[in-house]
Structure formats: structure tokens, C-alpha cells
mmCIF file of C-alpha atoms in Angstrom:
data_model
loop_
_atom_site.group_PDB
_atom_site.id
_atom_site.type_symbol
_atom_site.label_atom_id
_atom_site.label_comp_id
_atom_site.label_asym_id
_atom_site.label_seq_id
_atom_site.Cartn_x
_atom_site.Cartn_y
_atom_site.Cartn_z
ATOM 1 C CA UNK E 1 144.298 96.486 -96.167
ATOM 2 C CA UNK E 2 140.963 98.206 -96.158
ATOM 3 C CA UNK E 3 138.409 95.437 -94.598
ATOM 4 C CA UNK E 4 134.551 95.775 -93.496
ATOM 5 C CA UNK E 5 133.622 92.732 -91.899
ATOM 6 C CA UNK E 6 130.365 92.058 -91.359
ATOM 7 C CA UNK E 7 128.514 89.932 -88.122
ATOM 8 C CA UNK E 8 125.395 89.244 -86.639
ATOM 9 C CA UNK E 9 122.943 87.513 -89.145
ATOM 10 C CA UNK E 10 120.988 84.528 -88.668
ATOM 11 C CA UNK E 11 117.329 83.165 -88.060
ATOM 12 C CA UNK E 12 114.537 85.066 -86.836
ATOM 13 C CA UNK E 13 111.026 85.089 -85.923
ATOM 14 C CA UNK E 14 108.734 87.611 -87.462
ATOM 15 C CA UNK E 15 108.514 90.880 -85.225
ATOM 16 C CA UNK E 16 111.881 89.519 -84.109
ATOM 17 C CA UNK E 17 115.197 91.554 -83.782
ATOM 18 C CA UNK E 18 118.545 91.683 -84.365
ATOM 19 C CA UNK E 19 122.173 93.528 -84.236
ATOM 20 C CA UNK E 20 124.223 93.567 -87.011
ATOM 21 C CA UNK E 21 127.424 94.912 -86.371
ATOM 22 C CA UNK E 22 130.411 96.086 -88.960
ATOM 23 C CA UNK E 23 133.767 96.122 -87.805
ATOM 24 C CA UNK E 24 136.618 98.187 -90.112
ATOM 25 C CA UNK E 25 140.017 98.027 -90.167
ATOM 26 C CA UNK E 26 142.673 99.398 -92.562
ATOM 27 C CA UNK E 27 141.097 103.089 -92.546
ATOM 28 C CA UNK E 28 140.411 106.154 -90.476
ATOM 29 C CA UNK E 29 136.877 105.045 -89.617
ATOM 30 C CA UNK E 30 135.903 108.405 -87.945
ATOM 31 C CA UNK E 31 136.442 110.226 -90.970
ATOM 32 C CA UNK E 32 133.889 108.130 -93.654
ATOM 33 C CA UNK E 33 130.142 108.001 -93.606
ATOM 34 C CA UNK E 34 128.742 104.513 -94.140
ATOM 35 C CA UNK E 35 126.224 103.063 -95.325
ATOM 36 C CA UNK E 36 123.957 99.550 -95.556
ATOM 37 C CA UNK E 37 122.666 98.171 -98.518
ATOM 38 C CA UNK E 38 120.835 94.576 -98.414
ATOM 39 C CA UNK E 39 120.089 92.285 -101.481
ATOM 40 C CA UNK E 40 116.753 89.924 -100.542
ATOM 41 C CA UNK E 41 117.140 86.471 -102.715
ATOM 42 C CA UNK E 42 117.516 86.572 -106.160
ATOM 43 C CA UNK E 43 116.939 90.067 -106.117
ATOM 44 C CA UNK E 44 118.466 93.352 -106.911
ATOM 45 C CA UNK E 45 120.546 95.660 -104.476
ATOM 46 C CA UNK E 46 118.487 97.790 -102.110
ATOM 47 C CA UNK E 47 120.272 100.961 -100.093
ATOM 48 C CA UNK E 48 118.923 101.161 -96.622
ATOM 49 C CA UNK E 49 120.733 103.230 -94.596
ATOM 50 C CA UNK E 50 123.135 106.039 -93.962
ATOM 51 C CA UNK E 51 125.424 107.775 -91.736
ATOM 52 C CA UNK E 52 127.560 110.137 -91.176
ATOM 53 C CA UNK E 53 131.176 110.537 -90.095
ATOM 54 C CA UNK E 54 130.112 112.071 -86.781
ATOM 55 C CA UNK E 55 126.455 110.515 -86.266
ATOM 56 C CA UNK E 56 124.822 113.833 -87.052
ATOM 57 C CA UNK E 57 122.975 112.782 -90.073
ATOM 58 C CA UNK E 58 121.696 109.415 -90.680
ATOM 59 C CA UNK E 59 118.678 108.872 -93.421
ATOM 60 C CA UNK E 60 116.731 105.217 -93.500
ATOM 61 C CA UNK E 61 114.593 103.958 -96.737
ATOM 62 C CA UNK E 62 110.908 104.369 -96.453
ATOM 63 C CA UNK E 63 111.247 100.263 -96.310
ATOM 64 C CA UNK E 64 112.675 100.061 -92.831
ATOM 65 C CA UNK E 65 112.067 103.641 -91.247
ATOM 66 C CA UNK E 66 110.836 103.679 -88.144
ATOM 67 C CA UNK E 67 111.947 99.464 -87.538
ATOM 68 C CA UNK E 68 115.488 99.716 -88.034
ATOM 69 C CA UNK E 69 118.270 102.120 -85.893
ATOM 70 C CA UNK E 70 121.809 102.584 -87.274
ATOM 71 C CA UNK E 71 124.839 104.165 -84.767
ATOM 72 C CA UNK E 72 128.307 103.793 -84.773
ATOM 73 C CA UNK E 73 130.902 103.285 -82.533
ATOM 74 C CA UNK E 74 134.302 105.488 -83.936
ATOM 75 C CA UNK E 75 136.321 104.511 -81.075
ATOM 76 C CA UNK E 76 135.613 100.623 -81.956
ATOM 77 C CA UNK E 77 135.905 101.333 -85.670
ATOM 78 C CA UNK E 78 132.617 99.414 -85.690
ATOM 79 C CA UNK E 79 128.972 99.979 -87.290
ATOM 80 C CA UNK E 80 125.798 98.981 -86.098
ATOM 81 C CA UNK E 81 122.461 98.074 -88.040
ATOM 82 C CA UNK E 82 119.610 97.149 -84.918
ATOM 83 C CA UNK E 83 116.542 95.771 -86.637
ATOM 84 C CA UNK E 84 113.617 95.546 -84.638
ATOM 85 C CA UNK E 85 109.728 94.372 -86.199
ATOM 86 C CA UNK E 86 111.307 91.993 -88.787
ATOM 87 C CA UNK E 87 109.619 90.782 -91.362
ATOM 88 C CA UNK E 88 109.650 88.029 -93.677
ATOM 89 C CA UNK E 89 110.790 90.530 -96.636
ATOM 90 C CA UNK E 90 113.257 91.327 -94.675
ATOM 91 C CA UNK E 91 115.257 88.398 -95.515
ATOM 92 C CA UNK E 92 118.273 89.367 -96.935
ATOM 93 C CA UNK E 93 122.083 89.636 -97.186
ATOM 94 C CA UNK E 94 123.390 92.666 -95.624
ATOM 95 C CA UNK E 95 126.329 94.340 -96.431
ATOM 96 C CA UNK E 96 127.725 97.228 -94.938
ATOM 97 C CA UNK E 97 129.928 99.986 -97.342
ATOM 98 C CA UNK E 98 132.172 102.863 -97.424
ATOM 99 C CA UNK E 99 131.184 105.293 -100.057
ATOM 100 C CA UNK E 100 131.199 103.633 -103.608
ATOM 101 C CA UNK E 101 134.288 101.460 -103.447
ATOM 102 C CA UNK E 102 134.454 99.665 -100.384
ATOM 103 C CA UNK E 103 132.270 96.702 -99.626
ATOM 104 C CA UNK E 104 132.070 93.843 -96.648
ATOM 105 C CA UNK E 105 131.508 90.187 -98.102
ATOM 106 C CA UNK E 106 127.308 90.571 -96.302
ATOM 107 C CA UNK E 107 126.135 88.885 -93.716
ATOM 108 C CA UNK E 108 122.591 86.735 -93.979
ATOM 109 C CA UNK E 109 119.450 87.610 -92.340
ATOM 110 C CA UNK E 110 116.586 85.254 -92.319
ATOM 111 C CA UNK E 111 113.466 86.204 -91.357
ATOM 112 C CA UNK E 112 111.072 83.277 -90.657
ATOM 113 C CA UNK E 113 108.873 81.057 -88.343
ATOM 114 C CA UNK R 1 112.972 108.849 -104.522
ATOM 115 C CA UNK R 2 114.766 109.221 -107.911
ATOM 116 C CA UNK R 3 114.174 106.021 -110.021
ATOM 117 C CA UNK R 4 117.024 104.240 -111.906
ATOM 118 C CA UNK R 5 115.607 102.091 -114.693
ATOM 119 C CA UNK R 6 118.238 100.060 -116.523
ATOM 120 C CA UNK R 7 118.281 98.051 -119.846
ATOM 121 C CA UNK R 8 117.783 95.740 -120.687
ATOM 122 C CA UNK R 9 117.286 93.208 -117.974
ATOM 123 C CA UNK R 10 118.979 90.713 -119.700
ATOM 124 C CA UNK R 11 121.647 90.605 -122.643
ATOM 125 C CA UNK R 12 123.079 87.702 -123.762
ATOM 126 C CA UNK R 13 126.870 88.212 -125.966
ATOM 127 C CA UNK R 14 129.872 86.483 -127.087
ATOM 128 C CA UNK R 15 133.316 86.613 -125.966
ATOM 129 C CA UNK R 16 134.827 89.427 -128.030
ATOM 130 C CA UNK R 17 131.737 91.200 -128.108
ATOM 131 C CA UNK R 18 131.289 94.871 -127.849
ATOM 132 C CA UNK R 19 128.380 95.898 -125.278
ATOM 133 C CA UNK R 20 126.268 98.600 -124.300
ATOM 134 C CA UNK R 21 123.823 98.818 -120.886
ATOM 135 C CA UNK R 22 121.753 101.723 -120.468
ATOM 136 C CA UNK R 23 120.766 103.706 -117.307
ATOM 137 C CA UNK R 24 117.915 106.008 -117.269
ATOM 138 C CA UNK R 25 117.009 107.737 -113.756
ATOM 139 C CA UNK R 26 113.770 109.596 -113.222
ATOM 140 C CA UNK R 27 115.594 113.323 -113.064
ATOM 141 C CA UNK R 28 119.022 114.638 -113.163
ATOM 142 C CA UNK R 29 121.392 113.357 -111.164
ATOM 143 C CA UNK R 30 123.909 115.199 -112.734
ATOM 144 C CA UNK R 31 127.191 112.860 -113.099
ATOM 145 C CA UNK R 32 126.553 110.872 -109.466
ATOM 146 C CA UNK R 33 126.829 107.971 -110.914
ATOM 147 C CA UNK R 34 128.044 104.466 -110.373
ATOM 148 C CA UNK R 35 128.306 101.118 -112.134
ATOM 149 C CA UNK R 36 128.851 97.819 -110.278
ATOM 150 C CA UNK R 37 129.448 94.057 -111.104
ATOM 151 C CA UNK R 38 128.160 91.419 -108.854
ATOM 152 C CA UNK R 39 128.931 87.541 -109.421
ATOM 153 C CA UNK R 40 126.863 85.378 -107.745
ATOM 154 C CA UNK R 41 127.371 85.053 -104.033
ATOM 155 C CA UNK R 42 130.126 88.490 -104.085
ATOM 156 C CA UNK R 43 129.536 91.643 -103.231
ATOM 157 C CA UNK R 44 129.154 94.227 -105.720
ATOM 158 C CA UNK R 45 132.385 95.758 -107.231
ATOM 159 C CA UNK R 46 133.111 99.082 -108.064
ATOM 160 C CA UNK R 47 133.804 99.656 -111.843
ATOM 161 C CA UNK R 48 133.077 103.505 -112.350
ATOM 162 C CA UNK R 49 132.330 106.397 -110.735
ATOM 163 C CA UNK R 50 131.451 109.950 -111.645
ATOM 164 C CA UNK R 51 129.497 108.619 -114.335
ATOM 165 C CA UNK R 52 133.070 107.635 -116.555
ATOM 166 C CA UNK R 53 135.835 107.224 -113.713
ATOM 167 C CA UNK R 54 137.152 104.166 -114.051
ATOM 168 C CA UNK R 55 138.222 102.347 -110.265
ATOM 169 C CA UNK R 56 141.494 101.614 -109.732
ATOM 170 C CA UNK R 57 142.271 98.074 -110.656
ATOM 171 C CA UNK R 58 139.470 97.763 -113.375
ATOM 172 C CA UNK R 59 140.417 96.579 -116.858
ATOM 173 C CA UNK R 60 140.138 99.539 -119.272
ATOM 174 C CA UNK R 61 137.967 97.751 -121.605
ATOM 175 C CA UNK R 62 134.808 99.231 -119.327
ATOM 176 C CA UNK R 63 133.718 102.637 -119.975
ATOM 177 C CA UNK R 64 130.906 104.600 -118.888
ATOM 178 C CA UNK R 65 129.279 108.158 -120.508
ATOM 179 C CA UNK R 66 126.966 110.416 -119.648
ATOM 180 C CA UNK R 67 125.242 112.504 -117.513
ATOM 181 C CA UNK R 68 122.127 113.959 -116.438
ATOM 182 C CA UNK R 69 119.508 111.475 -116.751
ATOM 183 C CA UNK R 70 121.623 109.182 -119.564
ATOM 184 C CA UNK R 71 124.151 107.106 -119.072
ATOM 185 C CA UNK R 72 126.283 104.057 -120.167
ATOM 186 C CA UNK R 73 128.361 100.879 -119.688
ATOM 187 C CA UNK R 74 130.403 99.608 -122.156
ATOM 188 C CA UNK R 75 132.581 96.853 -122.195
ATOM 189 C CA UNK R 76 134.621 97.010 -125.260
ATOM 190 C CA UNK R 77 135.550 93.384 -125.737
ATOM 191 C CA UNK R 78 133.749 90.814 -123.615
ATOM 192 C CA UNK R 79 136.119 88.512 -121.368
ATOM 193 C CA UNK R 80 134.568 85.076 -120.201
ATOM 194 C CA UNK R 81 135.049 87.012 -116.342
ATOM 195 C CA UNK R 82 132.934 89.787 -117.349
ATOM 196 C CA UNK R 83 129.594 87.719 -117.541
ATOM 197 C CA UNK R 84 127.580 89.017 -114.386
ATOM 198 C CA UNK R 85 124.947 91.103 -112.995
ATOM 199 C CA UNK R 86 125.714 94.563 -113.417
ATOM 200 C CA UNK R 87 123.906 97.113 -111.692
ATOM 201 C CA UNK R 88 123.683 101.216 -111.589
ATOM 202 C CA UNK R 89 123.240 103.608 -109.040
ATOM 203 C CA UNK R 90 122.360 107.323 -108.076
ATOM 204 C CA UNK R 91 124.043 109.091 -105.357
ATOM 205 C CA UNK R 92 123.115 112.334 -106.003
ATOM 206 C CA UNK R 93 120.573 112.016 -103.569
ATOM 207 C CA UNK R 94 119.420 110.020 -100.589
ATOM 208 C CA UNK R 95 118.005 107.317 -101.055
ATOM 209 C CA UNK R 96 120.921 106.148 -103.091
ATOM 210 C CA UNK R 97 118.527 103.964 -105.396
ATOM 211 C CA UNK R 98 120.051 101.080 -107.510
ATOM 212 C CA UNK R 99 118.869 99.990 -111.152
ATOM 213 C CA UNK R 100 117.178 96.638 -111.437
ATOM 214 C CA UNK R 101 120.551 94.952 -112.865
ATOM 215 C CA UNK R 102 121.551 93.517 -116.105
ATOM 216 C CA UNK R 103 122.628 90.054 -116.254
ATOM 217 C CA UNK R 104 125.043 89.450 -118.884
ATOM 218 C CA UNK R 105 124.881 86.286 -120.072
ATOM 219 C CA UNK R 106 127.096 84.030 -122.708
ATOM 220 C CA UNK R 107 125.299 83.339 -125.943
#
């Protein structure tokens, strides 16, 4: 089965940081790109970040460029989302996806004193 | 950053009913296109791609058209599962932007 399973949320401080991490199983990691999109509270869906297969291309919004750091790890099958400066709009569920059609069940970030 | 601009925001419809939601984005994205439902607290589902591929698994009472800057989501007879947020989304080019959502709602 085709699973993205995603870890690492909780509470922060503003100008905190934090790891998320995406671990896939089920698939040929090393052969997708991936991508993060996060949804803040009652809100709409928001793409944040992508990369490629082989870590050669990776594009961030404007909303967390130059705060935010994405790699991957193909021999772990696992994707990483570091977040550093966080802010309070921030706050947000994060799910990690393959292409269109594949989707983890998010993991909650909340950014707050 | 190519806009995506859906409507309307809300829509509220019977079980039975036949709907429409619209996507508008701010230049061509040529048939990069994707429609999603979300239920609260679930990740978004794939329902079609390409603009009017339908994802494996998904009842054949949704449709989607279009291409360019124009396109649409129909549901052809509303089930009581189908009320959700539904939301669109470019990936002709990065960033992949979303539409605000449409939240389908029973009358």
C-alpha cells in the first residue's frame, strides 16, 4: 500500500524551529518528486514546497523562503521539512504529497507563546 | 504566481442535485489541472486530473471540463458523501497555487 506518514509537529515558540519528517512506504521513493502543502485553521490549502526526485531542484513559496529548508533522504524513503523563524501564521497542518494523488493524513504545527 | 479564483465560495444543494463549481486562474495553464475534496479533518482527495481525468476509485458522477484559463466540476447527482470543501489547483507552474475552496453544503 502506498503510505506517507507524516511526524514531527507540535508547539512552538515564535522564532522557534522544527523538523518535520515524511516517511514513505509502498513506492519507489527515489523516483517521485514531493512536495508540502500546509492548511492554517479554517483555511484553504497552501503549496509550500517542492522537490525533486534527485534533490536538484527544490522551489519554496515566497511565504516561507528563506525560513524553511526541505531535503530528502532516498535511502530512508523519508522527507524532510526544517522550519526555522516560525511564526504565529505559521500554524498549520502539514501534509506532505506525491504528485496529485497521494497524500499523508498532516501533521500539526503550532506556533505560539 | 498564477492565481486560481474559484466560485462560488459557498453553494448550498440537495441530494439529487446537479452541480457546477467554477475555476478561473489568472493565465493559461493549459489543462494542469486538479480538483480535490476535503472533509473536515482529511486530507484532500484526488478527484480529477488533467483538467477531466477522473482518479481511479472516484464515482463517475464527477466530471471536470476545460482548459486554458476555464474550467469545471460537476457532480451529476449529489450523494449525502459528496457535501465538502472542494478545492482547485494549477500545476502548470510552480507555485502550484490552490483556489480558495467551495464548500458544498446541504440545503
Amino acid at each position: 500500500e502506498v503510505q506517507l506518514v507524516e511526524s514531527g509537529g507540535g508547539l512552538v515558540q515564535p522564532g522557534g524551529s522544527l523538523r518535520l519528517s515524511c516517511a514513505a512506504s509502498g513506492f519507489s521513493f527515489s523516483s517521485y518528486s514531493m512536495t508540502w502543502v500546509r492548511q492554517a485553521p479554517g483555511k484553504g490549502l497552501e503549496w509550500i514546497s517542492y522537490i525533486s526526485s534527485t534533490s536538484s531542484t527544490i522551489y519554496y513559496a515566497d511565504s516561507v523562503k528563506g525560513r524553511f529548508t526541505l531535503s530528502r533522504d532516498n535511502a530512508k524513503n523519508s522527507l524532510y521539512l526544517q522550519m526555522n523563524s516560525l511564526r504565529a501564521e505559521d500554524t498549520a497542518v502539514y501534509y506532505c504529497a506525491r504528485g496529485q494523488g497521494v497524500w499523508g493524513k498532516g501533521t500539526t504545527v503550532t506556533v505560539s507563546s | 504566481d498564477i492565481q486560481m479564483t474559484q466560485s462560488p465560495s459557498t453553494l448550498s444543494a440537495s441530494v439529487g442535485d446537479r452541480v457546477t463549481i467554477t475555476c478561473r486562474a489568472s493565465q493559461s495553464v493549459g489543462s494542469w489541472l486538479a480538483w480535490y475534496q476535503q472533509k473536515p479533518g482529511k486530507a484532500p482527495k484526488l478527484l480529477i486530473y488533467q483538467a477531466s481525468s477522473l482518479e481511479s476509485g472516484v464515482p463517475s458522477r464527477f466530471s471536470g471540463s476545460g482548459s486554458g484559463t476555464g474550467f469545471t466540476l460537476t457532480i451529476s447527482s449529489l450523494q449525502p458523501d459528496d457535501f465538502a470543501t472542494y478545492y482547485c489547483q494549477q500545476y502548470y507552474g510552480y507555485p502550484y497555487t490552490f483556489g480558495q475552496g467551495t464548500k458544498l453544503e446541504i440545503k
